[in-house]
Amino acid sequence: MTAKPIRRYDFDWLKVLATLAVFFFHCARFFDLGEWHTKNNQLSVEMTTLTDFTSLWIMPLFLPSLEPVSILPSPFAIPDNSSNNE
């Protein structure tokens, strides 16, 4: 009998907080000094520091959780036609 994996609620909350951080990161992009689609008339060095710091850790936080989601279901999505050889 295979043991059922234990759900890690701390990882769930980490993903929730990271999602909120991504929202605030994109809101801050209107006020930083970098290139962005739309800019405010008042730009801020503090917002640039915040977005630079956030961009260092936000994607590595999401990538380990997204990779299995995108890779593992692939074999299950492709139908197996080996049994239909006639």
mmCIF file of N, CA and C in Angstrom:
data_model
loop_
_atom_site.group_PDB
_atom_site.id
_atom_site.type_symbol
_atom_site.label_atom_id
_atom_site.label_comp_id
_atom_site.label_asym_id
_atom_site.label_seq_id
_atom_site.Cartn_x
_atom_site.Cartn_y
_atom_site.Cartn_z
ATOM 1 N N MET A 1 0.844 -1.168 0.000
ATOM 2 C CA MET A 1 0.000 0.000 0.000
ATOM 3 C C MET A 1 0.897 1.243 0.000
ATOM 4 N N THR A 2 0.562 2.188 -0.855
ATOM 5 C CA THR A 2 1.341 3.404 -0.971
ATOM 6 C C THR A 2 0.824 4.462 0.000
ATOM 7 N N ALA A 3 1.751 5.098 0.678
ATOM 8 C CA ALA A 3 1.365 6.141 1.627
ATOM 9 C C ALA A 3 0.918 7.389 0.882
ATOM 10 N N LYS A 4 -0.154 7.971 1.346
ATOM 11 C CA LYS A 4 -0.674 9.195 0.735
ATOM 12 C C LYS A 4 0.235 10.360 1.121
ATOM 13 N N PRO A 5 0.657 11.190 0.141
ATOM 14 C CA PRO A 5 1.523 12.317 0.494
ATOM 15 C C PRO A 5 0.803 13.315 1.394
ATOM 16 N N ILE A 6 1.548 13.890 2.302
ATOM 17 C CA ILE A 6 0.990 14.855 3.249
ATOM 18 C C ILE A 6 0.960 16.227 2.590
ATOM 19 N N ARG A 7 -0.170 16.888 2.690
ATOM 20 C CA ARG A 7 -0.320 18.235 2.115
ATOM 21 C C ARG A 7 0.465 19.241 2.951
ATOM 22 N N ARG A 8 1.254 20.060 2.277
ATOM 23 C CA ARG A 8 2.056 21.081 2.943
ATOM 24 C C ARG A 8 1.341 22.416 2.849
ATOM 25 N N TYR A 9 0.619 22.787 3.881
ATOM 26 C CA TYR A 9 -0.131 24.038 3.877
ATOM 27 C C TYR A 9 0.794 25.252 3.943
ATOM 28 N N ASP A 10 1.994 25.071 4.487
ATOM 29 C CA ASP A 10 2.924 26.189 4.494
ATOM 30 C C ASP A 10 3.338 26.571 3.075
ATOM 31 N N PHE A 11 3.463 25.582 2.181
ATOM 32 C CA PHE A 11 3.761 25.882 0.779
ATOM 33 C C PHE A 11 2.582 26.579 0.106
ATOM 34 N N ASP A 12 1.378 26.179 0.470
ATOM 35 C CA ASP A 12 0.193 26.843 -0.086
ATOM 36 C C ASP A 12 0.167 28.320 0.290
ATOM 37 N N TRP A 13 0.451 28.612 1.549
ATOM 38 C CA TRP A 13 0.452 30.003 1.985
ATOM 39 C C TRP A 13 1.612 30.780 1.371
ATOM 40 N N LEU A 14 2.719 30.104 1.148
ATOM 41 C CA LEU A 14 3.842 30.757 0.485
ATOM 42 C C LEU A 14 3.457 31.158 -0.943
ATOM 43 N N LYS A 15 2.708 30.305 -1.630
ATOM 44 C CA LYS A 15 2.240 30.628 -2.985
ATOM 45 C C LYS A 15 1.229 31.766 -2.960
ATOM 46 N N VAL A 16 0.366 31.796 -1.947
ATOM 47 C CA VAL A 16 -0.606 32.895 -1.835
ATOM 48 C C VAL A 16 0.129 34.215 -1.625
ATOM 49 N N LEU A 17 1.100 34.231 -0.721
ATOM 50 C CA LEU A 17 1.856 35.451 -0.469
ATOM 51 C C LEU A 17 2.674 35.860 -1.690
ATOM 52 N N ALA A 18 3.218 34.891 -2.412
ATOM 53 C CA ALA A 18 3.972 35.211 -3.623
ATOM 54 C C ALA A 18 3.058 35.787 -4.701
ATOM 55 N N THR A 19 1.832 35.292 -4.795
ATOM 56 C CA THR A 19 0.874 35.839 -5.762
ATOM 57 C C THR A 19 0.532 37.281 -5.423
ATOM 58 N N LEU A 20 0.343 37.576 -4.154
ATOM 59 C CA LEU A 20 0.114 38.965 -3.738
ATOM 60 C C LEU A 20 1.335 39.832 -4.034
ATOM 61 N N ALA A 21 2.517 39.284 -3.825
ATOM 62 C CA ALA A 21 3.738 40.040 -4.126
ATOM 63 C C ALA A 21 3.842 40.349 -5.615
ATOM 64 N N VAL A 22 3.428 39.418 -6.460
ATOM 65 C CA VAL A 22 3.440 39.666 -7.906
ATOM 66 C C VAL A 22 2.462 40.776 -8.259
ATOM 67 N N PHE A 23 1.311 40.796 -7.619
ATOM 68 C CA PHE A 23 0.338 41.857 -7.871
ATOM 69 C C PHE A 23 0.931 43.222 -7.497
ATOM 70 N N PHE A 24 1.506 43.327 -6.299
ATOM 71 C CA PHE A 24 2.082 44.592 -5.865
ATOM 72 C C PHE A 24 3.324 44.957 -6.691
ATOM 73 N N PHE A 25 4.059 43.941 -7.154
ATOM 74 C CA PHE A 25 5.216 44.193 -8.021
ATOM 75 C C PHE A 25 4.774 44.891 -9.302
ATOM 76 N N HIS A 26 3.725 44.367 -9.923
ATOM 77 C CA HIS A 26 3.251 44.970 -11.169
ATOM 78 C C HIS A 26 2.610 46.333 -10.940
ATOM 79 N N CYS A 27 2.007 46.542 -9.793
ATOM 80 C CA CYS A 27 1.498 47.886 -9.461
ATOM 81 C C CYS A 27 2.643 48.871 -9.268
ATOM 82 N N ALA A 28 3.733 48.417 -8.674
ATOM 83 C CA ALA A 28 4.878 49.294 -8.432
ATOM 84 C C ALA A 28 5.607 49.647 -9.725
ATOM 85 N N ARG A 29 5.461 48.823 -10.755
ATOM 86 C CA ARG A 29 6.146 49.094 -12.018
ATOM 87 C C ARG A 29 5.694 50.408 -12.649
ATOM 88 N N PHE A 30 4.524 50.908 -12.322
ATOM 89 C CA PHE A 30 4.075 52.195 -12.851
ATOM 90 C C PHE A 30 4.927 53.341 -12.319
ATOM 91 N N PHE A 31 5.575 53.146 -11.172
ATOM 92 C CA PHE A 31 6.281 54.225 -10.494
ATOM 93 C C PHE A 31 7.794 54.058 -10.464
ATOM 94 N N ASP A 32 8.342 52.944 -10.984
ATOM 95 C CA ASP A 32 9.797 52.766 -10.943
ATOM 96 C C ASP A 32 10.449 53.430 -12.154
ATOM 97 N N LEU A 33 11.774 53.418 -12.174
ATOM 98 C CA LEU A 33 12.514 54.110 -13.229
ATOM 99 C C LEU A 33 12.755 53.245 -14.461
ATOM 100 N N GLY A 34 12.396 51.973 -14.416
ATOM 101 C CA GLY A 34 12.626 51.069 -15.543
ATOM 102 C C GLY A 34 11.590 51.233 -16.640
ATOM 103 N N GLU A 35 11.813 50.520 -17.739
ATOM 104 C CA GLU A 35 10.883 50.530 -18.872
ATOM 105 C C GLU A 35 9.604 49.788 -18.489
ATOM 106 N N TRP A 36 8.478 50.323 -18.867
ATOM 107 C CA TRP A 36 7.185 49.691 -18.613
ATOM 108 C C TRP A 36 6.184 50.256 -19.597
ATOM 109 N N HIS A 37 5.068 49.594 -19.792
ATOM 110 C CA HIS A 37 4.069 49.995 -20.788
ATOM 111 C C HIS A 37 3.506 51.382 -20.515
ATOM 112 N N THR A 38 3.168 51.635 -19.293
ATOM 113 C CA THR A 38 2.572 52.903 -18.884
ATOM 114 C C THR A 38 3.336 53.406 -17.669
ATOM 115 N N LYS A 39 3.596 54.697 -17.632
ATOM 116 C CA LYS A 39 4.330 55.275 -16.515
ATOM 117 C C LYS A 39 3.547 56.426 -15.902
ATOM 118 N N ASN A 40 3.760 56.638 -14.623
ATOM 119 C CA ASN A 40 3.202 57.770 -13.920
ATOM 120 C C ASN A 40 4.126 58.973 -14.109
ATOM 121 N N ASN A 41 3.621 60.179 -13.917
ATOM 122 C CA ASN A 41 4.458 61.370 -14.036
ATOM 123 C C ASN A 41 5.474 61.467 -12.898
ATOM 124 N N GLN A 42 5.133 60.916 -11.731
ATOM 125 C CA GLN A 42 6.053 60.928 -10.598
ATOM 126 C C GLN A 42 6.685 59.547 -10.459
ATOM 127 N N LEU A 43 7.992 59.468 -10.682
ATOM 128 C CA LEU A 43 8.725 58.203 -10.572
ATOM 129 C C LEU A 43 9.494 58.189 -9.260
ATOM 130 N N SER A 44 9.820 56.995 -8.780
ATOM 131 C CA SER A 44 10.404 56.859 -7.445
ATOM 132 C C SER A 44 11.587 55.895 -7.460
ATOM 133 N N VAL A 45 12.669 56.301 -6.833
ATOM 134 C CA VAL A 45 13.828 55.426 -6.675
ATOM 135 C C VAL A 45 13.489 54.286 -5.715
ATOM 136 N N GLU A 46 12.665 54.562 -4.722
ATOM 137 C CA GLU A 46 12.265 53.518 -3.768
ATOM 138 C C GLU A 46 11.495 52.398 -4.461
ATOM 139 N N MET A 47 10.617 52.772 -5.395
ATOM 140 C CA MET A 47 9.865 51.750 -6.132
ATOM 141 C C MET A 47 10.796 50.939 -7.033
ATOM 142 N N THR A 48 11.818 51.589 -7.576
ATOM 143 C CA THR A 48 12.805 50.866 -8.381
ATOM 144 C C THR A 48 13.548 49.857 -7.524
ATOM 145 N N THR A 49 13.927 50.251 -6.326
ATOM 146 C CA THR A 49 14.603 49.337 -5.400
ATOM 147 C C THR A 49 13.686 48.171 -5.036
ATOM 148 N N LEU A 50 12.426 48.466 -4.771
ATOM 149 C CA LEU A 50 11.455 47.418 -4.430
ATOM 150 C C LEU A 50 11.258 46.438 -5.584
ATOM 151 N N THR A 51 11.095 46.948 -6.797
ATOM 152 C CA THR A 51 10.867 46.044 -7.939
ATOM 153 C C THR A 51 12.129 45.253 -8.270
ATOM 154 N N ASP A 52 13.297 45.860 -8.125
ATOM 155 C CA ASP A 52 14.537 45.118 -8.369
ATOM 156 C C ASP A 52 14.718 43.998 -7.357
ATOM 157 N N PHE A 53 14.444 44.281 -6.100
ATOM 158 C CA PHE A 53 14.560 43.255 -5.054
ATOM 159 C C PHE A 53 13.540 42.140 -5.273
ATOM 160 N N THR A 54 12.316 42.514 -5.583
ATOM 161 C CA THR A 54 11.256 41.521 -5.766
ATOM 162 C C THR A 54 11.520 40.645 -6.989
ATOM 163 N N SER A 55 12.054 41.230 -8.047
ATOM 164 C CA SER A 55 12.289 40.447 -9.266
ATOM 165 C C SER A 55 13.385 39.404 -9.077
ATOM 166 N N LEU A 56 14.228 39.576 -8.055
ATOM 167 C CA LEU A 56 15.279 38.590 -7.806
ATOM 168 C C LEU A 56 14.733 37.264 -7.275
ATOM 169 N N TRP A 57 13.660 37.298 -6.485
ATOM 170 C CA TRP A 57 13.218 36.064 -5.831
ATOM 171 C C TRP A 57 11.827 35.612 -6.236
ATOM 172 N N ILE A 58 11.046 36.423 -6.945
ATOM 173 C CA ILE A 58 9.656 36.037 -7.184
ATOM 174 C C ILE A 58 9.538 34.907 -8.218
ATOM 175 N N MET A 59 10.302 34.960 -9.303
ATOM 176 C CA MET A 59 10.196 33.888 -10.303
ATOM 177 C C MET A 59 10.783 32.570 -9.803
ATOM 178 N N PRO A 60 11.940 32.565 -9.140
ATOM 179 C CA PRO A 60 12.410 31.282 -8.584
ATOM 180 C C PRO A 60 11.440 30.674 -7.572
ATOM 181 N N LEU A 61 10.633 31.500 -6.929
ATOM 182 C CA LEU A 61 9.650 30.983 -5.977
ATOM 183 C C LEU A 61 8.529 30.257 -6.703
ATOM 184 N N PHE A 62 8.129 30.768 -7.882
ATOM 185 C CA PHE A 62 7.040 30.161 -8.632
ATOM 186 C C PHE A 62 7.488 28.998 -9.509
ATOM 187 N N LEU A 63 8.678 29.025 -10.026
ATOM 188 C CA LEU A 63 9.101 28.011 -10.989
ATOM 189 C C LEU A 63 9.066 26.586 -10.453
ATOM 190 N N PRO A 64 9.528 26.313 -9.226
ATOM 191 C CA PRO A 64 9.421 24.922 -8.763
ATOM 192 C C PRO A 64 7.975 24.436 -8.664
ATOM 193 N N SER A 65 7.039 25.317 -8.427
ATOM 194 C CA SER A 65 5.657 24.878 -8.326
ATOM 195 C C SER A 65 4.993 24.772 -9.693
ATOM 196 N N LEU A 66 5.459 25.537 -10.678
ATOM 197 C CA LEU A 66 4.852 25.492 -11.998
ATOM 198 C C LEU A 66 5.416 24.369 -12.868
ATOM 199 N N GLU A 67 6.680 24.033 -12.652
ATOM 200 C CA GLU A 67 7.306 23.038 -13.506
ATOM 201 C C GLU A 67 6.604 21.683 -13.466
ATOM 202 N N PRO A 68 6.337 21.109 -12.288
ATOM 203 C CA PRO A 68 5.627 19.825 -12.296
ATOM 204 C C PRO A 68 4.219 19.932 -12.887
ATOM 205 N N VAL A 69 3.596 21.083 -12.714
ATOM 206 C CA VAL A 69 2.249 21.246 -13.253
ATOM 207 C C VAL A 69 2.276 21.211 -14.768
ATOM 208 N N SER A 70 3.323 21.755 -15.376
ATOM 209 C CA SER A 70 3.377 21.802 -16.831
ATOM 210 C C SER A 70 3.983 20.543 -17.438
ATOM 211 N N ILE A 71 4.834 19.837 -16.705
ATOM 212 C CA ILE A 71 5.520 18.684 -17.286
ATOM 213 C C ILE A 71 4.811 17.359 -16.984
ATOM 214 N N LEU A 72 4.392 17.148 -15.755
ATOM 215 C CA LEU A 72 3.853 15.844 -15.373
ATOM 216 C C LEU A 72 2.572 15.438 -16.094
ATOM 217 N N PRO A 73 1.619 16.340 -16.332
ATOM 218 C CA PRO A 73 0.394 15.888 -16.997
ATOM 219 C C PRO A 73 0.570 15.532 -18.472
ATOM 220 N N SER A 74 1.697 15.865 -19.077
ATOM 221 C CA SER A 74 1.878 15.641 -20.509
ATOM 222 C C SER A 74 1.666 14.189 -20.941
ATOM 223 N N PRO A 75 2.253 13.193 -20.268
ATOM 224 C CA PRO A 75 2.014 11.812 -20.706
ATOM 225 C C PRO A 75 0.553 11.384 -20.570
ATOM 226 N N PHE A 76 -0.157 11.998 -19.642
ATOM 227 C CA PHE A 76 -1.555 11.634 -19.449
ATOM 228 C C PHE A 76 -2.466 12.311 -20.459
ATOM 229 N N ALA A 77 -2.015 13.401 -21.049
ATOM 230 C CA ALA A 77 -2.820 14.136 -22.021
ATOM 231 C C ALA A 77 -2.735 13.517 -23.414
ATOM 232 N N ILE A 78 -1.662 12.789 -23.673
ATOM 233 C CA ILE A 78 -1.479 12.171 -24.988
ATOM 234 C C ILE A 78 -2.070 10.763 -24.926
ATOM 235 N N PRO A 79 -3.044 10.475 -25.804
ATOM 236 C CA PRO A 79 -3.657 9.134 -25.748
ATOM 237 C C PRO A 79 -2.684 8.052 -26.197
ATOM 238 N N ASP A 80 -2.805 6.896 -25.582
ATOM 239 C CA ASP A 80 -1.965 5.758 -25.909
ATOM 240 C C ASP A 80 -2.690 4.911 -26.940
ATOM 241 N N ASN A 81 -2.174 4.896 -28.159
ATOM 242 C CA ASN A 81 -2.803 4.148 -29.249
ATOM 243 C C ASN A 81 -2.110 2.814 -29.511
ATOM 244 N N SER A 82 -1.220 2.399 -28.627
ATOM 245 C CA SER A 82 -0.498 1.156 -28.847
ATOM 246 C C SER A 82 -1.405 -0.073 -28.725
ATOM 247 N N SER A 83 -2.474 0.024 -27.981
ATOM 248 C CA SER A 83 -3.386 -1.112 -27.813
ATOM 249 C C SER A 83 -4.350 -1.250 -28.987
ATOM 250 N N ASN A 84 -4.431 -0.244 -29.859
ATOM 251 C CA ASN A 84 -5.363 -0.281 -30.983
ATOM 252 C C ASN A 84 -4.706 -0.729 -32.270
ATOM 253 N N ASN A 85 -3.529 -1.336 -32.217
ATOM 254 C CA ASN A 85 -2.843 -1.818 -33.429
ATOM 255 C C ASN A 85 -3.592 -3.023 -33.969
ATOM 256 N N GLU A 86 -4.113 -2.879 -35.166
ATOM 257 C CA GLU A 86 -4.865 -3.996 -35.759
ATOM 258 C C GLU A 86 -4.213 -4.468 -37.014
#
